[in-house]
Coordinates of C-alpha atoms in Angstrom, one line a residue:
Chain A
X1 CA 14.2 47.3 -3.0
X2 CA 12.9 46.0 0.3
X3 CA 14.3 42.7 -0.7
X4 CA 17.8 44.1 -1.2
X5 CA 17.7 45.8 2.2
X6 CA 16.6 42.7 4.0
X7 CA 19.1 40.5 2.2
X8 CA 21.9 42.9 3.1
X9 CA 20.9 42.9 6.7
X10 CA 20.7 39.1 6.7
X11 CA 24.1 38.7 5.2
X12 CA 25.6 41.3 7.6
X13 CA 24.2 39.4 10.6
X14 CA 25.5 36.1 9.3
X15 CA 29.0 37.1 8.4
X16 CA 30.0 39.8 11.0
X17 CA 29.8 38.3 14.5
X18 CA 31.1 41.6 15.8
X19 CA 27.8 43.2 15.2
X20 CA 26.0 40.4 16.9
X21 CA 28.2 40.5 19.9
X22 CA 27.8 44.2 20.3
X23 CA 24.1 44.2 20.1
X24 CA 23.7 41.1 22.3
X25 CA 26.1 42.4 25.0
X26 CA 24.0 45.5 25.4
X27 CA 20.8 43.5 25.5
X28 CA 21.9 40.7 27.9
X29 CA 24.8 42.2 30.0
X30 CA 24.7 39.4 32.5
X31 CA 25.4 36.6 30.1
X32 CA 28.8 35.0 29.7
X33 CA 28.4 33.9 26.1
X34 CA 26.1 35.9 23.9
X35 CA 26.9 34.2 20.5
X36 CA 26.4 30.7 19.5
X37 CA 29.9 29.3 18.6
X38 CA 29.4 25.5 18.1
X39 CA 29.2 26.1 14.4
X40 CA 29.7 29.1 12.1
X41 CA 26.5 30.8 11.2
X42 CA 27.1 30.5 7.5
X43 CA 27.1 26.8 7.8
X44 CA 23.9 26.8 9.8
X45 CA 22.3 29.0 7.1
X46 CA 23.4 26.6 4.4
X47 CA 22.0 23.6 6.3
X48 CA 18.7 25.4 6.7
X49 CA 18.6 26.4 3.0
X50 CA 19.3 22.7 2.2
X51 CA 16.5 21.4 4.4
X52 CA 14.0 23.9 3.1
X53 CA 15.2 23.9 -0.5
X54 CA 14.9 20.1 -0.9
X55 CA 11.7 19.7 1.0
X56 CA 9.9 22.7 -0.5
X57 CA 11.2 21.9 -4.0
X58 CA 9.9 18.4 -3.8
X59 CA 6.7 19.6 -2.2
X60 CA 6.1 22.0 -5.0
X61 CA 6.6 19.4 -7.7
X62 CA 4.6 16.7 -5.9
X63 CA 1.9 19.1 -4.8
X64 CA 1.4 20.5 -8.3
X65 CA 1.3 17.0 -9.8
X66 CA -1.2 15.8 -7.2
X67 CA -3.4 18.9 -7.7
X68 CA -3.3 18.4 -11.5
X69 CA -4.0 14.7 -11.2
X70 CA -7.1 15.0 -9.1
X71 CA -8.6 17.8 -11.4
X72 CA -8.3 15.6 -14.5
X73 CA -11.4 13.7 -15.6
X74 CA -9.6 10.4 -15.0
X75 CA -8.3 11.4 -11.6
X76 CA -11.4 13.2 -10.3
X77 CA -12.4 10.1 -8.3
X78 CA -9.6 10.9 -5.9
X79 CA -10.5 14.6 -5.5
X80 CA -12.7 14.3 -2.3
X81 CA -10.2 12.1 -0.6
X82 CA -7.2 14.4 -1.4
X83 CA -9.2 17.4 -0.4
X84 CA -10.1 15.9 2.9
X85 CA -6.5 14.8 3.5
X86 CA -5.1 18.2 2.6
X87 CA -7.3 20.1 5.1
X88 CA -6.9 17.4 7.8
X89 CA -3.1 17.3 7.4
X90 CA -2.9 21.0 8.1
X91 CA -4.1 20.5 11.6
X92 CA -1.5 17.8 12.3
X93 CA 1.4 19.3 14.4
X94 CA 4.8 19.1 12.6
X95 CA 6.5 17.9 15.8
X96 CA 4.3 14.8 15.6
X97 CA 5.4 14.1 12.0
X98 CA 9.0 14.4 13.1
X99 CA 8.4 12.0 16.0
X100 CA 6.9 9.5 13.7
X101 CA 9.5 9.9 11.0
X102 CA 12.5 9.2 13.3
X103 CA 11.7 5.6 14.0
X104 CA 11.1 5.1 10.3
X105 CA 14.3 6.6 8.8
X106 CA 16.5 7.4 11.8
X107 CA 18.0 10.7 13.1
X108 CA 19.5 13.4 10.9
X109 CA 18.2 15.5 8.0
X110 CA 16.2 12.7 6.4
X111 CA 13.2 12.6 8.8
X112 CA 13.2 16.4 8.9
X113 CA 13.0 16.6 5.1
X114 CA 10.2 14.0 5.1
X115 CA 8.3 15.9 7.7
X116 CA 8.7 19.2 6.0
X117 CA 7.8 17.7 2.6
X118 CA 4.6 16.2 3.9
X119 CA 3.7 19.3 5.8
X120 CA 4.6 21.6 2.9
X121 CA 2.7 19.6 0.4
X122 CA -0.7 20.4 1.8
X123 CA -1.0 24.2 1.0
X124 CA 0.3 23.6 -2.5
X125 CA -2.1 20.7 -3.2
X126 CA -5.0 22.7 -1.8
X127 CA -4.2 25.9 -3.7
X128 CA -3.5 24.0 -7.0
X129 CA -7.0 22.4 -6.7
X130 CA -8.6 25.6 -5.7
X131 CA -6.9 27.5 -8.5
X132 CA -7.9 25.1 -11.2
X133 CA -11.4 24.4 -9.8
X134 CA -12.3 28.1 -9.7
X135 CA -11.6 28.6 -13.4
X136 CA -14.6 29.8 -15.5
X137 CA -16.3 26.8 -17.1
X138 CA -17.0 28.8 -20.2
X139 CA -13.2 29.3 -20.7
X140 CA -12.5 25.6 -20.5
X141 CA -15.4 24.8 -22.7
X142 CA -14.2 27.3 -25.3
X143 CA -10.6 25.8 -25.1
X144 CA -11.9 22.3 -25.7
X145 CA -14.4 23.4 -28.3
X146 CA -11.7 25.2 -30.3
X147 CA -9.6 22.0 -30.5
X148 CA -7.0 22.2 -27.8
X149 CA -5.8 18.8 -26.6
X150 CA -6.1 18.1 -22.8
X151 CA -2.4 18.9 -22.5
X152 CA -2.8 22.2 -24.3
X153 CA -5.8 23.1 -22.2
X154 CA -3.7 22.5 -19.1
X155 CA -0.5 24.2 -20.3
X156 CA -2.1 27.2 -22.1
X157 CA -5.2 27.8 -20.1
X158 CA -5.5 26.1 -16.7
X159 CA -2.0 26.6 -15.4
X160 CA -1.5 30.2 -16.5
X161 CA -4.9 31.2 -15.1
X162 CA -4.4 29.2 -11.8
X163 CA -0.8 30.3 -11.6
X164 CA -1.2 33.1 -9.0
X165 CA -3.2 31.0 -6.7
X166 CA -0.8 28.1 -7.0
X167 CA 2.2 30.4 -6.4
X168 CA 0.5 31.7 -3.3
X169 CA 0.3 28.1 -2.1
X170 CA 4.0 27.6 -2.8
X171 CA 4.8 30.8 -0.9
X172 CA 2.8 29.8 2.2
X173 CA 4.3 26.3 2.2
X174 CA 7.9 27.6 1.9
X175 CA 7.5 30.1 4.6
X176 CA 5.9 27.6 7.0
X177 CA 8.8 25.2 6.2
X178 CA 11.4 27.8 7.0
X179 CA 10.0 28.2 10.5
X180 CA 9.2 24.5 11.0
X181 CA 12.7 23.4 9.8
X182 CA 14.1 24.7 13.1
X183 CA 12.5 21.7 14.8
X184 CA 14.9 19.6 12.8
X185 CA 17.7 20.6 15.1
X186 CA 16.2 18.5 17.9
X187 CA 16.9 15.4 15.8
X188 CA 20.2 16.3 14.5
X189 CA 19.4 17.9 11.2
X190 CA 21.3 21.1 11.9
X191 CA 20.2 24.4 10.5
X192 CA 19.2 27.6 12.3
X193 CA 17.3 25.7 14.8
X194 CA 20.5 24.7 16.5
X195 CA 21.2 28.0 18.4
X196 CA 17.5 28.1 19.4
X197 CA 17.6 24.6 20.8
X198 CA 21.0 25.2 22.5
X199 CA 19.6 28.4 24.0
X200 CA 16.5 26.6 25.3
X201 CA 18.6 23.9 26.9
X202 CA 21.3 26.2 28.3
X203 CA 18.8 28.9 29.3
X204 CA 20.5 31.4 27.1
X205 CA 18.0 33.9 25.6
X206 CA 20.7 35.4 23.4
X207 CA 21.1 32.1 21.5
X208 CA 17.4 31.8 21.0
X209 CA 17.1 35.4 19.7
X210 CA 20.1 34.8 17.4
X211 CA 18.4 31.8 15.7
X212 CA 15.0 33.3 15.8
X213 CA 16.0 36.6 14.2
X214 CA 17.9 34.9 11.4
X215 CA 15.0 32.4 10.7
X216 CA 12.5 35.3 10.7
X217 CA 14.6 37.4 8.3
X218 CA 15.1 34.4 6.1
X219 CA 11.4 33.7 5.9
X220 CA 10.5 37.3 5.2
X221 CA 13.2 37.4 2.4
X222 CA 11.9 34.3 0.7
X223 CA 8.3 35.4 1.1
X224 CA 9.0 38.7 -0.5
X225 CA 11.0 37.1 -3.3
X226 CA 8.3 34.6 -4.1
X227 CA 5.7 37.4 -3.8
X228 CA 7.5 39.3 -6.6
X229 CA 7.2 36.3 -8.8
X230 CA 3.5 36.1 -8.2
X231 CA 2.9 39.7 -8.9
X232 CA 4.7 39.5 -12.2
X233 CA 2.5 36.6 -13.0
X234 CA -0.6 38.7 -12.5
X235 CA 0.9 41.6 -14.4
X236 CA 1.3 39.4 -17.4
X237 CA -2.3 38.2 -17.2
Chain B
X1 CA -23.0 19.6 -45.4
X2 CA -23.8 18.1 -42.0
X3 CA -25.9 15.0 -41.8
X4 CA -27.2 13.5 -38.6
X5 CA -28.6 10.0 -39.1
X6 CA -30.8 8.5 -36.4
X7 CA -28.7 10.1 -33.7
X8 CA -29.5 9.2 -30.1
X9 CA -27.8 10.3 -26.9
X10 CA -28.6 8.6 -23.7
X11 CA -27.7 9.5 -20.2
X12 CA -28.2 6.7 -17.7
X13 CA -30.6 5.0 -20.0
X14 CA -32.7 8.2 -20.5
X15 CA -32.6 9.7 -24.0
X16 CA -31.6 13.4 -24.2
X17 CA -31.7 13.2 -28.0
X18 CA -33.8 10.5 -29.6
X19 CA -33.5 9.2 -33.1
X20 CA -32.8 12.6 -34.7
X21 CA -32.3 12.7 -38.4
X22 CA -31.4 16.0 -39.9
X23 CA -29.4 17.5 -42.8
X24 CA -27.9 20.9 -42.8
X25 CA -27.0 21.9 -46.3
X26 CA -23.9 23.9 -47.2
X27 CA -24.4 27.6 -46.6
X28 CA -27.5 27.0 -44.6
X29 CA -28.3 28.8 -41.4
X30 CA -30.1 26.2 -39.3
X31 CA -31.4 27.1 -35.9
X32 CA -32.2 24.5 -33.3
X33 CA -34.9 25.7 -31.0
X34 CA -37.0 24.4 -28.2
X35 CA -37.7 24.7 -24.5
X36 CA -34.8 23.9 -22.1
X37 CA -34.0 20.3 -21.9
X38 CA -35.2 19.6 -25.5
X39 CA -31.7 18.4 -26.5
X40 CA -30.7 21.3 -28.7
X41 CA -27.3 22.0 -27.0
X42 CA -26.6 18.3 -26.8
X43 CA -27.2 17.9 -30.5
X44 CA -24.9 20.8 -31.2
X45 CA -22.1 19.5 -29.0
X46 CA -22.3 16.1 -30.6
X47 CA -21.4 17.6 -34.0
X48 CA -17.9 18.7 -32.7
X49 CA -17.8 15.7 -30.4
X50 CA -17.7 17.6 -27.1
X51 CA -20.4 14.9 -26.4
X52 CA -20.2 11.5 -28.1
X53 CA -23.3 9.9 -29.6
X54 CA -24.8 6.8 -28.0
X55 CA -26.2 5.5 -31.3
X56 CA -26.4 6.8 -34.9
X57 CA -23.9 8.7 -37.0
X58 CA -23.0 12.3 -37.7
X59 CA -21.2 13.0 -41.0
X60 CA -19.6 16.1 -42.3
X61 CA -19.4 16.2 -46.1
X62 CA -20.0 12.5 -46.1
X63 CA -17.2 11.6 -43.6
X64 CA -18.3 10.3 -40.2
X65 CA -17.0 12.7 -37.5
X66 CA -15.6 9.7 -35.6
X67 CA -13.0 9.3 -38.3
X68 CA -11.2 12.4 -37.1
X69 CA -9.4 12.9 -33.8
X70 CA -11.7 15.1 -31.7
X71 CA -9.2 18.0 -31.6
X72 CA -8.6 17.8 -35.3
X73 CA -12.3 17.9 -36.0
X74 CA -12.9 20.9 -33.6
X75 CA -10.1 22.9 -35.2
X76 CA -12.0 22.7 -38.5
X77 CA -15.3 23.8 -36.9
X78 CA -16.0 27.2 -35.4
X79 CA -17.5 27.2 -32.0
X80 CA -19.1 30.1 -30.1
X81 CA -20.9 29.9 -26.8
X82 CA -23.2 32.1 -24.7
X83 CA -20.7 32.9 -22.0
X84 CA -18.1 33.6 -24.7
X85 CA -15.2 32.1 -22.7
X86 CA -12.5 34.5 -23.9
X87 CA -9.1 33.6 -22.3
X88 CA -8.7 36.3 -19.7
X89 CA -4.9 36.1 -19.8
X90 CA -4.7 36.7 -23.5
X91 CA -5.2 39.9 -25.5
X92 CA -8.1 40.1 -28.0
X93 CA -5.6 39.4 -30.9
X94 CA -4.2 36.4 -29.0
X95 CA -7.7 35.1 -28.3
X96 CA -8.7 35.3 -32.0
X97 CA -5.4 33.7 -33.1
X98 CA -5.8 30.6 -30.9
X99 CA -7.0 28.2 -33.6
X100 CA -4.7 29.6 -36.3
X101 CA -1.9 29.0 -33.8
X102 CA -3.0 25.5 -33.1
X103 CA -3.0 25.0 -36.9
X104 CA 0.5 26.4 -37.0
X105 CA -0.1 29.4 -39.2
X106 CA 2.9 31.7 -39.3
X107 CA 2.7 34.9 -37.4
X108 CA 2.2 37.3 -40.2
X109 CA -0.7 35.3 -41.5
X110 CA -2.3 35.2 -38.0
X111 CA -1.9 38.9 -37.6
X112 CA -3.5 39.6 -41.0
X113 CA -6.4 37.3 -40.2
X114 CA -6.9 38.9 -36.8
X115 CA -7.1 42.4 -38.2
X116 CA -9.4 41.3 -41.0
X117 CA -11.8 39.8 -38.5
X118 CA -11.7 42.8 -36.2
X119 CA -12.6 44.9 -39.2
X120 CA -15.4 42.6 -40.1
X121 CA -16.9 43.0 -36.7
X122 CA -16.5 46.8 -36.7
X123 CA -13.8 46.8 -34.0
X124 CA -10.9 49.0 -34.9
X125 CA -7.8 46.7 -34.9
X126 CA -5.4 49.4 -33.7
X127 CA -7.6 49.9 -30.6
X128 CA -8.8 46.4 -29.9
X129 CA -5.9 44.2 -30.8
X130 CA -4.0 44.7 -27.5
X131 CA -7.0 45.0 -25.2
X132 CA -7.7 42.3 -22.6
X133 CA -11.1 40.6 -22.3
X134 CA -11.9 42.4 -19.0
X135 CA -11.7 45.7 -20.8
X136 CA -14.5 44.8 -23.3
X137 CA -18.2 45.4 -23.0
X138 CA -20.5 42.4 -23.2
X139 CA -21.3 43.1 -26.9
X140 CA -17.6 43.6 -27.8
X141 CA -16.6 40.4 -26.0
X142 CA -19.2 38.4 -27.9
X143 CA -18.1 40.0 -31.2
X144 CA -14.5 38.8 -30.4
X145 CA -15.9 35.4 -29.4
X146 CA -17.6 35.0 -32.8
X147 CA -14.6 36.4 -34.6
X148 CA -12.5 33.8 -32.7
X149 CA -14.8 31.1 -33.9
X150 CA -14.3 32.3 -37.5
X151 CA -10.5 32.7 -37.2
X152 CA -9.4 29.7 -39.2
X153 CA -12.1 30.3 -41.7
X154 CA -14.0 27.1 -40.9
X155 CA -16.8 26.0 -43.3
X156 CA -19.0 25.1 -40.4
X157 CA -19.9 27.3 -37.4
X158 CA -21.6 26.0 -34.3
X159 CA -23.1 28.6 -32.0
X160 CA -24.8 27.9 -28.7
X161 CA -27.0 30.9 -27.7
X162 CA -24.2 33.3 -28.6
X163 CA -26.3 36.4 -28.1
X164 CA -28.3 35.0 -25.1
X165 CA -26.5 36.8 -22.3
X166 CA -26.6 40.3 -23.9
X167 CA -29.1 43.0 -23.2
X168 CA -32.0 43.3 -25.8
X169 CA -30.5 46.3 -27.7
X170 CA -27.0 44.9 -28.0
X171 CA -28.5 41.5 -28.9
X172 CA -30.5 43.0 -31.7
X173 CA -27.7 45.0 -33.1
X174 CA -25.4 41.9 -33.0
X175 CA -28.1 39.8 -34.7
X176 CA -28.4 42.3 -37.5
X177 CA -24.6 42.6 -37.8
X178 CA -24.2 38.8 -37.8
X179 CA -26.9 38.4 -40.4
X180 CA -24.9 40.8 -42.6
X181 CA -21.7 38.9 -42.0
X182 CA -23.4 35.6 -42.8
X183 CA -24.7 37.0 -46.1
X184 CA -21.1 37.8 -47.0
X185 CA -19.4 34.6 -45.7
X186 CA -22.1 32.0 -46.4
X187 CA -21.0 29.6 -43.7
X188 CA -22.9 26.4 -42.8
X189 CA -24.2 27.4 -39.4
X190 CA -25.9 25.4 -36.7
X191 CA -27.2 27.8 -34.1
X192 CA -29.0 27.0 -30.8
X193 CA -31.4 29.4 -29.2
X194 CA -34.6 29.5 -27.2
X195 CA -35.6 32.9 -28.6
X196 CA -38.1 32.4 -31.4
X197 CA -37.7 36.0 -32.6
X198 CA -34.0 35.5 -33.0
X199 CA -34.6 32.3 -34.9
X200 CA -37.1 34.0 -37.2
X201 CA -34.7 36.9 -37.8
X202 CA -31.7 34.8 -38.6
X203 CA -32.5 31.3 -39.8
X204 CA -33.0 29.8 -43.3
X205 CA -34.3 26.8 -41.5
X206 CA -35.8 26.3 -38.1
X207 CA -35.6 22.9 -36.4
X208 CA -38.0 22.7 -33.5
X209 CA -37.1 20.1 -30.8
X210 CA -39.1 18.8 -27.9
X211 CA -37.9 16.2 -25.4
X212 CA -35.0 15.2 -27.7
X213 CA -37.2 14.6 -30.7
X214 CA -37.7 16.6 -33.9
X215 CA -41.2 18.2 -34.0
X216 CA -41.0 20.3 -37.1
X217 CA -38.3 21.5 -39.4
X218 CA -38.7 24.0 -42.2
X219 CA -38.2 27.6 -43.4
X220 CA -39.4 30.2 -40.9
X221 CA -42.2 31.1 -43.3
X222 CA -43.3 27.5 -43.5
X223 CA -43.3 27.0 -39.8
X224 CA -45.1 30.3 -39.2
X225 CA -47.7 29.5 -41.9
X226 CA -48.3 25.9 -41.0
X227 CA -47.3 24.8 -37.6
X228 CA -47.7 21.0 -37.4
X229 CA -49.2 20.8 -33.9
X230 CA -50.3 22.6 -30.8
X231 CA -46.8 22.6 -29.3
X232 CA -45.3 24.4 -32.2
X233 CA -48.2 26.8 -32.4
X234 CA -47.8 27.7 -28.7
X235 CA -44.0 27.8 -29.1
X236 CA -44.1 30.3 -31.9
X237 CA -46.7 32.3 -30.2
X238 CA -50.1 33.7 -31.0
X239 CA -48.6 36.6 -32.9
X240 CA -47.1 34.3 -35.5
X241 CA -48.8 36.3 -38.3
X242 CA -46.9 39.3 -37.2
X243 CA -43.7 37.3 -36.8
X244 CA -44.1 36.2 -40.4
X245 CA -44.3 39.8 -41.5
X246 CA -41.0 40.4 -39.9
X247 CA -39.4 38.0 -42.4
X248 CA -40.7 40.1 -45.3
X249 CA -39.2 43.3 -46.6
X250 CA -41.1 46.4 -47.5
X251 CA -39.1 46.7 -50.7
X252 CA -40.6 43.4 -52.0
X253 CA -44.2 44.5 -51.5
X254 CA -43.8 48.0 -52.7
X255 CA -45.8 49.2 -55.6
X256 CA -45.5 52.3 -57.8
X257 CA -46.7 55.4 -56.0
X258 CA -48.6 58.0 -58.1
X259 CA -47.2 61.4 -57.3
X260 CA -47.3 65.0 -58.3
X261 CA -45.0 68.0 -57.7
X262 CA -46.1 70.3 -55.0
X263 CA -46.1 73.3 -57.3
X264 CA -48.8 71.7 -59.6
X265 CA -52.0 73.7 -59.8
X266 CA -55.1 72.3 -58.1
X267 CA -57.0 71.9 -61.4
X268 CA -54.2 69.9 -63.0
X269 CA -54.0 67.8 -59.9
X270 CA -57.7 67.2 -60.2
X271 CA -57.3 65.7 -63.6
X272 CA -54.4 63.6 -62.4
X273 CA -56.6 62.3 -59.5
X274 CA -59.1 61.0 -62.0
X275 CA -57.2 57.8 -62.3
X276 CA -56.2 57.4 -58.6
X277 CA -57.9 57.6 -55.2
X278 CA -55.0 59.7 -53.9
X279 CA -51.7 61.2 -54.9
X280 CA -48.4 61.7 -53.1
X281 CA -47.2 65.3 -53.2
X282 CA -43.4 65.5 -53.5
X283 CA -41.0 68.4 -53.2
X284 CA -38.3 69.4 -55.6
X285 CA -36.1 66.5 -54.4
X286 CA -39.0 64.0 -54.9
X287 CA -39.4 63.7 -51.1
X288 CA -43.1 63.2 -50.1
X289 CA -44.4 66.1 -48.2
X290 CA -48.1 65.3 -48.2
X291 CA -51.0 63.6 -50.0
X292 CA -54.0 64.8 -51.9
X293 CA -57.4 63.1 -52.3
X294 CA -60.8 64.0 -53.8
X295 CA -61.9 65.9 -50.7
X296 CA -59.0 68.3 -51.0
X297 CA -60.1 69.4 -54.6
X298 CA -63.0 71.5 -53.3
X299 CA -60.7 73.9 -51.5
X300 CA -59.9 77.5 -52.6
X301 CA -56.2 76.8 -52.8
X302 CA -54.2 77.3 -56.0
X303 CA -51.6 74.7 -55.8
X304 CA -51.4 71.1 -54.6
X305 CA -49.0 72.1 -51.8
X306 CA -51.6 74.3 -50.2
X307 CA -54.5 71.9 -50.5
X308 CA -52.8 68.7 -49.5
X309 CA -52.7 66.9 -46.1
X310 CA -49.2 67.5 -44.8
X311 CA -46.9 64.7 -43.7
X312 CA -43.3 64.4 -42.7
X313 CA -41.4 61.8 -44.7
X314 CA -38.7 61.5 -42.0
X315 CA -41.2 60.1 -39.5
X316 CA -44.0 58.8 -41.7
X317 CA -42.0 57.4 -44.6
X318 CA -41.0 53.7 -44.5
X319 CA -37.4 52.8 -45.2
X320 CA -36.9 50.4 -48.1
X321 CA -35.1 47.9 -45.9
X322 CA -37.8 47.9 -43.2
X323 CA -39.8 44.8 -42.6
X324 CA -43.5 44.5 -43.4
X325 CA -44.1 44.2 -39.6
X326 CA -42.6 47.7 -39.2
X327 CA -44.7 49.0 -42.1
X328 CA -47.9 47.6 -40.6
X329 CA -47.1 49.1 -37.2
X330 CA -46.6 52.5 -38.9
X331 CA -49.9 52.3 -40.7
X332 CA -51.8 51.3 -37.5
X333 CA -50.2 54.1 -35.6
X334 CA -51.0 56.6 -38.3
X335 CA -54.4 55.2 -39.1
X336 CA -53.6 55.1 -42.8
X337 CA -54.1 52.5 -45.5
X338 CA -51.0 53.2 -47.5
X339 CA -47.6 54.6 -46.7
X340 CA -44.8 56.0 -48.8
X341 CA -41.5 54.0 -49.1
X342 CA -38.5 56.3 -49.1
X343 CA -34.7 55.8 -49.6
X344 CA -32.1 57.1 -47.2
X345 CA -32.4 60.7 -48.6
X346 CA -36.2 60.6 -48.3
X347 CA -36.8 60.3 -52.0
X348 CA -40.1 58.5 -52.8
X349 CA -39.5 55.0 -54.2
X350 CA -43.1 53.6 -54.0
X351 CA -45.8 52.8 -51.6
X352 CA -47.0 50.0 -49.4
X353 CA -50.7 49.3 -49.1
X354 CA -52.4 47.8 -46.1
X355 CA -54.3 45.5 -48.4
X356 CA -51.1 44.1 -49.8
X357 CA -49.8 43.4 -46.3
X358 CA -53.0 41.6 -45.4
X359 CA -52.6 39.5 -48.5
X360 CA -48.9 38.8 -47.9

C-alpha cells in the first residue's frame, strides 16, 4: 500500500513537470529557472536505474558467492581476510573509489558501476557470512548426519535459514548505491545526480532539491520493496 | 551388525580413540559410556563417517563403510543428537520426511510414514504435523528428532546423548517410551551417554571407555556384578547393588502369596496360618486389605478382617512391572519383610520377599 503511494508520487514527479514548476516557483520565487531541462527526468531515472541495477545485481551475485565460498570448509582459510576487507572497505569513501576508477577505465558509466559494485559488495558479503555463521551447529550436524550432500545442506538448510540476513544485506547495499550513484554524474555517468551537480555548480537550490527528492523517493521505494521480500521470507520460515 | 576392528582416531598425533575393537550384534542396544573426552562421541561419529578413521576398519553387515559414499551411508543410518537440530524453517512433518525425501520416496508414502511415526511417539499427527519446531517443548522436539532418525526405517540407529538436554522428569519418561519403542522395532542401536543410570535402564550391552580405550564391555548385570577395575567401580558408583536391582522386575521374583478372604472366621484363619508365618487378607475383588499373623489370633475378633493389620493396596502394593529397586525401597519405607504384588486393578498376584531380593 505504502509502496503503491510512493511509486505513484515518484512517477507523478517524473512525468509531470508542471507540478514541479508550480511547487518550486513558490519555494524559490527569485530563481529564473526552477526545473532542470538539460535532459528529460525520465531519461535520468532510467540512467540511474541502469547504474544501480547493474552494480547492485552484480554485487548481490558476487557478494553471495564470496560469502558462500569463505564459509565452505575448503574456503574457510580466506574467511578472516575477507571479513577484515569487508569491514575495512566500508570505511573507504565512495568518492575515493570513483577517483581511483577513472584513471583505470576512463570517464562515463563504467567507473561508476565499478565503484558502486565494490562499495555495494561489502554489506552483502558481510551479511552472507554473518547469516551462515550464526546458524545453529546442531542443525548443520543433523543435516550432514542425515545424509545431505554439501550442496543440499547449502540449498535446503543454510541459504533458507540465512536468507533474511542476506536479504537485509542486499537491501542496505542497494539503498546505499542509489544514493552513492549520484556521484557518478561528476564523471559523466548521468543519472539523477545530474541536476544535483548542475545545481551545485550553478548555485541553483531548486535543481539540487529536484534531484535529491527523486533519489530519496527512489531509495525509499526500493527499500520498501525489498523489505516486503524479506518479510515474506520470514513468514515462510 | 556393526563391527569395529582396531579402530584408531588421531588428532595431531594424539589418539582420541585407540585400537578399539567392538561388535554390536543385530537388534542389540549398545551404550557407549565414559567420562567426557573418552572418545565415545568420536566412535559414534566414525560409524556414519561424520569423522573418518585414522586406522582400522568399521564394517556394517560385513561391508566396510568406506565402500559407500558418505551421504549414501548416512541415509541408511538413523542419527539423533543431544541438541536435536530440527530444521527451524520446516514443519514437524517436513522435518521427519527429510531422509525419505532424499531417498525419493513419493509423497503419499512420506505422509503415511510421518503419521505412523508421530503416532509411535504419542504425538497426535493432526495436531503436530504442521507445527514448527519453535512451537514444541523440549521433550516433544526430541521425540520428533528421534522420529526423524527413524523415518526411513534404518536398521541402525546412532544416538548421541539424545535425552541429555532434557529435564530429569521428561528424560525419564522419554527413556521409558523409547525402551518400549525399541522392544517393538528391535533396531541395532549405538547410543552415547555419560549417565550410568540411563545406560543401565536402556542397554543390552554397556561399553565403558576411558581415554579412547575400551575398559569393559558386557551386559549391565555383568558390569554391575563384576566391575573389572577401580575405574569402572567408581564410574558405576557405590550403589551398584541398587542399580542392579533396577534391572530386575518384581514380576520375575514374585512368589505365590498365601491369602484368605476377609470374611473368614478367626478360628478358620488360625488353622490356615498353621502352614504360614502370615496371610494376606483380601476383599471380594481379591485386593489385599491387610495381613494376619500369629499375634492377631489371640484377639476377641470374630473375622479375619477385624483382627488383621490393615493396609492400603494402592500405596503399599507393588505393581507387577515395578523394579526390584522400587520394591526394596517400599519395604524399607514400610519396615516390612514382604510386600504384595498387585495388578492394575489392585488384585493380588503374589508377593515379594526381602530375603529373595537380598539373594537376587
